[in-house]
Amino acid sequence: MAIRKRFLGELLVEAGVITEEQKDIALKEQKKLGKRLGEVLIDLGFVTEETLADTLSKQLGLPFKDIKSLHVSPEVVQTIPEAVARKYKVLPVEIIDGKLTLAMVDPLDVLAMDEIKRRTRLDVEPVVVVGSELLKALDRYYKGEVEEAIKVGEAAYPAEEEAAKPEDTPVVKLVNMMITHAIRERASDIHIEPDSDSLRIRYRIDGILHEAMVPPKQFHPGIVSRIKILSGMDIAEKRVPQDGRFPINIEGKEFDIRTSTLPTLHGEKVVLRLLEKTTGLPNLSELGFSEETLHAYEKLIKRPYGFILATGPTGCGKTTTMYSSLKKISTIEKNVITVEDPIEYNLKGINQVQVNPKAGLTFANGLRSILRQDPDVIMIGEIRDLETASIATHAALTGHLVLSTLHTNEAVGALARLIDMGVEPFLITSSLIGVLGQRLIRKICPHCKESYTDSAEVLKEVGIDGEVTLFRGKGCGECWFTGYFGREGLFELLMITESIKRLIVARASVSEIKEQAKKEGFKTLKEEGLIKVVNGVTTLEEVMRVTTEAD
């Protein structure tokens, strides 16, 4: 299909998607950055990827394709070299009657089509796709970069030798590709794990580990050394654990990579935590709260003083909830100070203190110093010992709003945990105003979501009455065939009422306190999760998985 020579900016103005002024701003920015105009318009927030693709499709009379639903044969993929496909952001889709269907982000790129025609000796029929989805498809269909790095590395480092030169190109390329690929797959962590005769690399995606690649074992020393150099660690020290961090820019996004090494039987295991710095801190309303729980929690954090705890296991999103809470209540009239380890988000207008035990700055003595800084709101990264807990409760009693986290399986369990630490029950009842229990729950993949019905008996067993249409994910390439894509919070909120205070002072059991709280409207994590199941957010299996230990 021949496309008359047109310019993207003019086409978008003509369609009413952007204004002339926005077009001129984008063109100036394009000259500075040297990027494609479409990319600049998206970066500036003038259009979304989806709007750009939809407009190009309609204005040019070209088909729009959901690239996630396409299945491309290896023979067709091989018609265009990976370097060319990535350069022009195209993917060959199918060949019929001597015509090549070509998925394109920018079908106005005449140079790209001429290059593809020349290489394939085929007529080109363009179809429009979304840019970010195309990049993921290129990663799925072209594995050449990683394979080539491994192939070159195997030639350079035979099996009986060690890849001991972290600056060598194959190692550098493999580490770069590993991090880039993990980020594109939405991974939160990368695990590099040596075994007796192999090396395994796994990504944690939506809280679950998936095997991503298995490079030869001889790459292990070079990969570890490369990561240590980037992270500012001691490259020669292999006998003790080390921690470090380094920044990285991937496709215009800034990431903070936190690294940790651990000596194991077969060598050092490395874990990289991937934190995107350019993503804005979510609002409380975006975390997954039910309307009722959100309303009650927002009333709590607007109180002038009191102690509020967020509880749950490691990695359940407690710190993000605390940051979002500070974002909600921080104003020019309030002096907000935090003491953290580590500082995960940089918050404007808030004074953040990094714990440094080597220098003698712990949570406890950092908190003492904060109290001399005339604070209104204090956020403590974690209650780890009696000293910190005691100072926090006394701070709440003396007119400060104190927010912190505690490792317990459920909200009610925090009360017993504080008492076990040695905090007197009367101090808890005088300072504590609410406890938030939370988990992160996987959401059903929107790309392969389907409805189904379950038997009434099964639904009744888990607390759902009547016949309800449920949803699940069939599994597709977008969700690593898990049926889940992305996560959100699952919350329970325990309000410290007068009746709950009496039970705390009487040192009542967790089950007694929970029973009384339920009479006053408390919903457990499981009950909140079942609401999400009925609303089609997640599945019964996922709710049972994350709430079993909290029951």
C-alpha positions in Angstrom: 0.0 0.0 0.0 1.6 3.3 -1.1 1.4 6.1 1.4 1.5 9.7 0.2 4.4 11.6 1.7 3.1 13.4 4.7 4.5 14.7 8.0 3.5 13.3 11.3 3.0 16.7 13.0 0.7 18.0 10.3 -1.3 14.8 10.3 -1.8 15.0 14.1 -2.8 18.7 14.0 -5.2 17.9 11.1 -6.8 15.1 13.2 -7.2 17.5 16.2 -5.0 15.4 18.4 -2.4 18.2 19.0 -2.4 22.0 18.5 -0.1 23.9 16.2 1.7 25.3 19.3 2.3 21.8 20.6 3.6 20.7 17.2 6.1 23.6 17.2 7.2 22.9 20.8 7.8 19.2 19.9 9.7 20.1 16.7 12.1 22.3 18.6 12.6 19.6 21.2 13.1 17.1 18.4 16.0 19.1 17.0 17.7 19.3 20.4 17.3 15.6 21.3 17.5 14.0 17.8 14.6 11.6 18.6 11.6 10.7 16.4 8.8 13.2 16.6 6.3 10.6 17.8 8.6 9.8 20.8 9.0 13.5 21.6 5.3 14.1 21.6 4.8 11.1 23.9 7.6 12.2 26.3 6.1 15.7 26.4 2.7 14.2 27.3 0.9 15.7 24.3 -0.2 12.3 23.1 -0.3 8.7 24.4 1.1 5.8 22.5 -2.4 4.4 22.0 -3.7 7.7 20.7 -0.8 8.1 18.3 -1.3 4.6 16.9 -5.0 5.0 16.6 -4.7 8.4 14.8 -2.1 7.1 12.4 -4.3 4.1 11.6 -7.5 6.2 10.9 -5.8 9.1 9.1 -3.8 6.8 6.8 -6.4 4.2 6.3 -4.1 1.5 7.6 -5.1 -1.5 9.8 -4.3 -1.3 13.5 -3.0 -4.5 15.0 -2.8 -5.7 18.6 0.7 -7.1 18.4 0.2 -9.2 21.5 -2.3 -11.4 19.7 0.0 -12.0 16.7 1.9 -15.3 16.3 4.9 -14.8 14.0 6.8 -17.8 12.6 10.6 -17.9 13.1 11.0 -18.0 9.3 9.2 -14.7 8.8 11.1 -13.1 11.7 14.4 -14.0 10.1 13.6 -12.0 6.9 14.7 -8.9 8.7 17.9 -8.7 10.8 17.4 -7.8 14.5 19.5 -4.6 14.2 17.3 -3.3 11.3 14.1 -4.2 13.1 15.2 -2.4 16.3 16.6 0.6 14.4 13.3 1.3 12.5 11.0 -0.2 15.2 9.3 -2.7 12.9 8.5 -6.4 13.0 7.7 -8.7 10.0 4.4 -10.4 10.6 3.5 -12.6 7.7 4.3 -13.1 4.0 1.3 -13.8 1.6 1.5 -13.8 -2.2 4.9 -12.0 -2.2 3.7 -9.2 0.2 5.2 -8.7 3.6 2.9 -7.5 6.4 5.1 -5.2 8.5 4.1 -4.0 12.0 5.3 -0.4 12.3 5.3 2.3 15.0 5.7 5.0 12.3 4.2 4.0 9.0 5.2 7.5 7.6 8.9 6.4 7.8 9.5 6.0 4.1 13.2 5.3 4.6 12.3 2.3 6.8 10.0 0.8 4.2 12.5 1.4 1.4 15.2 -0.4 3.4 12.9 -3.4 4.2 11.9 -3.6 0.5 15.5 -3.6 -0.6 16.5 -6.3 1.9 13.5 -8.6 1.5 12.8 -8.0 -2.2 9.1 -8.0 -1.2 6.3 -5.5 -1.4 5.5 -4.0 2.1 2.0 -3.7 3.6 2.3 -1.7 6.8 0.1 -2.1 9.9 0.1 0.2 12.9 1.1 -1.0 16.4 1.7 0.6 19.8 5.4 1.4 20.4 6.0 -0.2 23.8 4.2 -3.4 22.7 6.4 -3.6 19.7 9.6 -3.4 21.8 8.3 -6.3 24.0 7.5 -8.3 20.8 11.1 -7.6 19.5 12.4 -9.0 22.8 10.3 -12.1 22.5 11.1 -12.9 18.8 14.7 -11.7 18.7 16.9 -13.3 21.3 20.0 -12.7 19.2 21.7 -10.1 21.3 21.8 -12.2 24.4 22.6 -15.4 22.5 25.4 -13.6 20.6 26.9 -12.2 23.8 26.9 -15.7 25.3 28.3 -17.2 22.1 31.2 -14.7 21.9 31.8 -15.2 25.7 32.0 -19.0 25.3 34.6 -18.6 22.6 36.6 -16.1 24.8 36.2 -18.1 28.0 36.3 -21.9 27.6 34.5 -24.0 30.2 37.7 -24.7 32.1 38.5 -21.1 32.4 36.9 -18.2 34.3 35.4 -15.1 32.7 37.5 -13.0 35.1 37.6 -9.8 33.1 34.5 -7.7 34.0 35.4 -5.0 31.5 35.3 -7.4 28.6 32.6 -6.7 26.0 30.7 -10.1 26.2 30.3 -9.7 30.0 29.3 -6.0 29.8 26.9 -6.7 27.0 25.3 -9.6 28.9 24.8 -7.6 32.1 23.3 -4.7 30.1 21.0 -7.0 28.2 19.9 -8.8 31.4 18.9 -5.5 33.1 17.2 -4.1 30.1 15.3 -7.3 29.4 14.2 -7.5 33.1 13.0 -3.9 33.0 11.0 -4.4 29.9 9.4 -7.5 31.5 8.3 -5.4 34.5 10.6 -7.3 36.9 11.2 -5.9 40.4 14.3 -8.1 41.1 16.9 -10.1 39.3 18.4 -13.2 40.9 21.8 -14.5 39.7 22.3 -17.9 41.3 25.3 -20.2 40.8 25.0 -24.0 41.1 27.7 -26.7 40.9 27.7 -26.8 37.1 25.3 -24.1 35.9 24.2 -20.4 36.4 20.5 -19.5 36.7 19.1 -16.0 36.2 15.5 -15.4 37.4 13.3 -12.4 37.4 10.7 -11.6 40.0 7.6 -10.4 38.1 4.4 -9.6 40.1 5.9 -11.2 43.2 6.7 -14.5 41.5 10.1 -15.7 40.3 10.5 -16.9 36.7 13.5 -18.4 35.0 14.8 -15.9 32.4 18.1 -17.4 31.1 20.7 -20.0 31.9 24.1 -18.7 30.7 27.2 -21.0 31.0 28.7 -21.2 34.5 32.0 -19.7 33.3 30.2 -16.3 33.0 29.5 -16.1 36.7 32.7 -14.5 38.0 32.7 -11.9 35.2 29.0 -11.0 35.8 29.5 -10.7 39.6 32.7 -8.6 39.2 31.0 -6.3 36.6 28.0 -5.7 39.0 30.4 -5.1 41.9 32.3 -2.5 40.0 29.1 -0.7 39.0 27.8 -0.9 42.6 31.0 0.4 44.3 31.7 -2.9 46.1 35.0 -4.5 46.9 35.7 -6.7 43.8 38.3 -8.8 45.7 36.1 -9.6 48.7 34.1 -12.8 48.1 33.8 -14.2 51.7 31.3 -11.8 53.2 28.0 -10.2 52.0 28.1 -6.8 50.4 25.5 -4.1 49.5 25.7 -1.4 46.9 23.7 0.6 44.3 24.1 2.3 41.0 21.9 4.4 38.7 21.1 3.4 35.1 19.1 5.0 32.3 17.1 2.6 30.1 15.1 3.9 27.2 14.8 7.4 28.8 13.8 6.1 32.2 16.0 6.5 35.3 16.4 3.4 37.6 18.1 3.0 40.9 19.6 -0.5 41.0 20.2 -1.8 44.6 22.6 -4.8 44.7 23.3 -7.4 47.3 25.8 -10.3 47.2 25.7 -13.4 49.4 28.5 -16.1 49.5 27.0 -19.5 48.9 28.4 -23.0 48.5 28.9 -22.6 44.7 29.8 -18.9 44.6 28.3 -15.5 45.2 24.5 -15.1 44.7 23.6 -11.6 43.5 20.2 -10.0 43.8 19.4 -6.7 42.0 16.4 -4.7 43.1 15.1 -2.4 40.2 13.5 0.8 41.4 12.2 3.3 38.8 13.0 6.9 39.9 11.0 8.6 37.1 7.7 7.0 38.1 5.7 9.4 40.3 4.7 8.3 43.7 1.1 6.9 43.6 -1.8 8.6 45.4 -3.5 6.6 48.2 -6.5 6.2 46.0 -4.3 4.4 43.4 -3.0 1.7 45.8 -6.0 -0.6 45.9 -7.9 0.5 49.0 -11.6 -0.2 49.1 -13.7 3.0 49.3 -14.7 2.5 52.9 -11.2 1.6 54.1 -9.6 4.5 52.2 -12.1 7.0 53.8 -11.3 5.7 57.3 -7.6 5.6 56.8 -7.5 9.2 55.4 -9.3 10.4 58.5 -6.7 8.7 60.6 -3.7 10.3 58.9 -5.3 13.7 59.2 -5.3 13.5 62.9 -2.9 16.0 64.6 -1.3 13.3 66.7 -1.2 9.6 67.3 0.7 6.4 66.2 -0.2 4.6 63.0 1.4 1.3 61.9 1.4 -0.5 58.6 2.1 -4.2 58.9 2.8 -7.1 56.7 5.7 -9.3 55.4 8.7 -8.0 53.5 7.9 -6.7 50.0 4.2 -6.2 50.6 4.2 -2.4 49.8 4.2 -1.0 53.4 6.8 1.7 52.6 5.0 2.8 49.5 1.8 3.2 51.6 3.7 5.3 54.1 5.2 7.6 51.4 1.7 8.0 49.8 0.3 8.9 53.2 3.0 11.6 53.7 2.2 12.9 50.2 -1.4 13.2 51.1 -0.9 15.1 54.4 2.3 17.1 53.6 1.7 20.9 53.4 3.8 24.0 53.8 2.4 24.4 57.3 3.8 21.0 58.5 7.3 20.0 59.4 7.6 16.4 58.1 10.7 14.4 58.9 11.5 10.8 58.2 14.2 8.4 59.3 14.7 5.5 56.9 16.9 2.6 55.8 17.1 2.9 52.9 15.5 6.1 51.5 13.4 4.7 48.6 11.7 7.8 47.3 12.9 11.4 47.3 10.0 13.5 48.5 10.0 17.2 47.9 9.3 19.4 51.0 10.1 16.5 53.4 13.2 16.2 55.4 14.5 12.6 55.0 17.3 11.1 57.2 19.2 8.0 56.1 20.1 5.5 58.9 23.8 4.9 59.1 24.7 2.4 61.9 28.5 2.6 61.1 28.4 6.2 62.0 26.2 5.6 65.0 23.0 6.9 63.4 20.3 4.3 64.2 16.5 4.5 64.1 16.4 5.1 67.9 19.0 7.9 68.2 17.9 9.4 64.8 14.4 9.6 66.2 15.7 11.3 69.4 17.4 14.0 67.2 14.2 14.4 65.1 12.2 15.2 68.2 14.5 18.2 68.8 13.7 19.5 65.3 10.2 20.7 66.1 8.4 18.1 63.9 4.7 17.8 63.2 4.8 14.5 61.4 7.4 11.7 61.8 7.8 8.7 59.6 10.0 5.9 61.0 11.0 3.3 58.3 10.6 0.3 60.6 10.0 -0.5 64.3 12.8 -2.9 65.0 13.4 -2.9 68.7 11.9 -1.8 72.1 13.9 1.4 72.1 12.5 2.7 68.8 9.0 1.5 69.7 9.1 3.3 73.1 10.4 6.6 71.6 7.7 6.4 68.8 4.9 5.9 71.3 6.1 8.7 73.5 6.4 11.0 70.5 2.8 10.2 69.6 1.8 11.0 73.2 3.5 14.4 73.1 1.5 15.8 70.1 3.2 14.3 67.0 1.7 12.2 64.3 4.0 9.1 63.9 3.8 6.7 61.0 5.8 3.5 60.9 5.9 -0.2 59.7 6.1 -3.5 61.6 6.7 -7.0 60.4 3.6 -9.0 61.4 1.2 -11.2 59.3 -1.9 -9.2 60.2 -3.1 -5.9 61.7 -4.3 -7.4 65.0 -1.0 -9.3 65.4 0.9 -5.9 65.7 -0.6 -5.4 69.2 0.9 -8.7 70.4 4.2 -7.9 68.7 4.5 -4.6 70.5 3.7 -6.2 73.8 6.3 -9.0 73.1 8.8 -6.2 72.4 8.2 -4.9 75.9 6.0 -1.9 75.2 3.5 -1.5 78.1 -0.1 -2.0 77.1 -1.1 1.4 78.6 1.4 3.1 76.3 0.0 1.3 73.3 -3.6 2.3 74.1 -2.6 5.9 74.8 -0.7 6.4 71.6 -1.8 3.9 68.9 -4.8 5.0 66.8 -4.8 2.5 63.9 -3.1 -0.4 62.4 -3.1 -1.1 58.6 -2.5 -4.7 57.5 -1.6 -5.2 53.8 -0.5 -7.5 51.0 0.2 -7.1 47.4 -2.2 -9.1 45.2 -1.8 -10.0 41.6 -4.4 -8.7 39.2 -6.0 -10.7 36.3 -4.2 -10.1 33.0 -6.4 -7.8 30.9 -4.9 -9.3 27.7 -6.3 -12.8 28.3 -9.1 -12.2 30.8 -12.1 -14.6 30.6 -15.2 -15.2 32.6 -16.3 -18.5 34.2 -18.7 -19.8 36.8 -17.9 -22.0 39.8 -20.1 -24.3 41.8 -22.2 -22.7 44.6 -20.6 -25.2 47.1 -17.1 -24.0 46.3 -18.1 -20.4 46.5 -19.9 -20.9 49.8 -16.8 -22.5 51.3 -14.8 -19.3 50.7 -17.5 -17.0 51.9 -19.3 -16.0 48.6 -23.1 -16.6 48.6 -25.1 -17.1 45.5 -24.2 -17.5 41.8 -21.5 -15.1 40.8 -19.6 -14.7 37.5 -15.9 -14.9 38.2 -12.9 -14.0 36.1 -9.4 -15.5 35.4 -6.6 -15.1 33.0 -6.0 -17.9 30.4 -2.3 -17.1 30.2 -0.5 -15.3 27.3 2.9 -14.0 26.3 2.2 -10.7 28.1 1.8 -12.3 31.5 4.4 -15.1 31.2 1.4 -17.4 30.8 0.5 -16.9 34.5 -2.9 -15.2 33.9 -1.8 -12.2 36.0 -0.5 -8.8 35.1 0.5 -6.2 37.6 -0.3 -6.0 41.4 -2.2 -3.7 43.7 -2.6 -3.5 47.5 -5.0 -5.5 49.7 -5.7 -3.7 53.0 -7.4 -4.3 56.4 -7.7 -1.5 58.9 -7.9 -2.0 62.6 -9.2 1.1 64.4 -8.2 1.3 68.1 -11.5 1.9 69.7 -12.3 2.1 73.4 -13.4 -1.6 73.5 -10.2 -2.6 71.7 -8.2 -0.6 74.2 -9.8 -2.4 77.2 -8.8 -5.8 75.6 -5.2 -4.6 75.0 -4.9 -3.6 78.7 -6.3 -6.9 79.7 -3.7 -8.6 77.5 -6.5 -10.4 75.5 -5.5 -12.9 72.8 -5.3 -11.9 69.1 -8.4 -14.0 68.4 -10.4 -12.2 71.1 -9.4 -8.8 69.8 -10.2 -9.8 66.2 -13.6 -11.0 67.2 -14.4 -7.7 68.9 -13.1 -5.7 65.9 -15.3 -7.7 63.5 -18.3 -6.7 65.6 -17.3 -3.1 65.1 -17.1 -3.5 61.3 -13.5 -4.7 60.8 -13.0 -6.6 57.5 -10.1 -9.0 57.3 -7.6 -9.3 54.4 -9.5 -12.3 53.1 -12.9 -10.5 53.2 -11.4 -7.5 51.4 -9.9 -9.9 48.9 -13.2 -11.6 48.1 -14.7 -8.2 47.3 -11.9 -7.8 44.7 -12.7 -11.3 43.3 -16.4 -10.4 42.9 -15.4 -7.2 41.2 -13.2 -9.0 38.7 -9.9 -7.6 39.9 -8.2 -10.9 41.0 -8.9 -14.6 41.4 -10.1 -16.8 44.3 -6.8 -18.7 44.1 -4.7 -15.5 44.4 -6.7 -14.3 47.4 -6.3 -17.6 49.2 -2.6 -17.6 48.4 -1.8 -14.3 50.0 -4.2 -14.4 52.9 -3.8 -18.0 54.2 -1.1 -17.2 56.7 -3.0 -14.1 57.9 -6.0 -16.1 58.9 
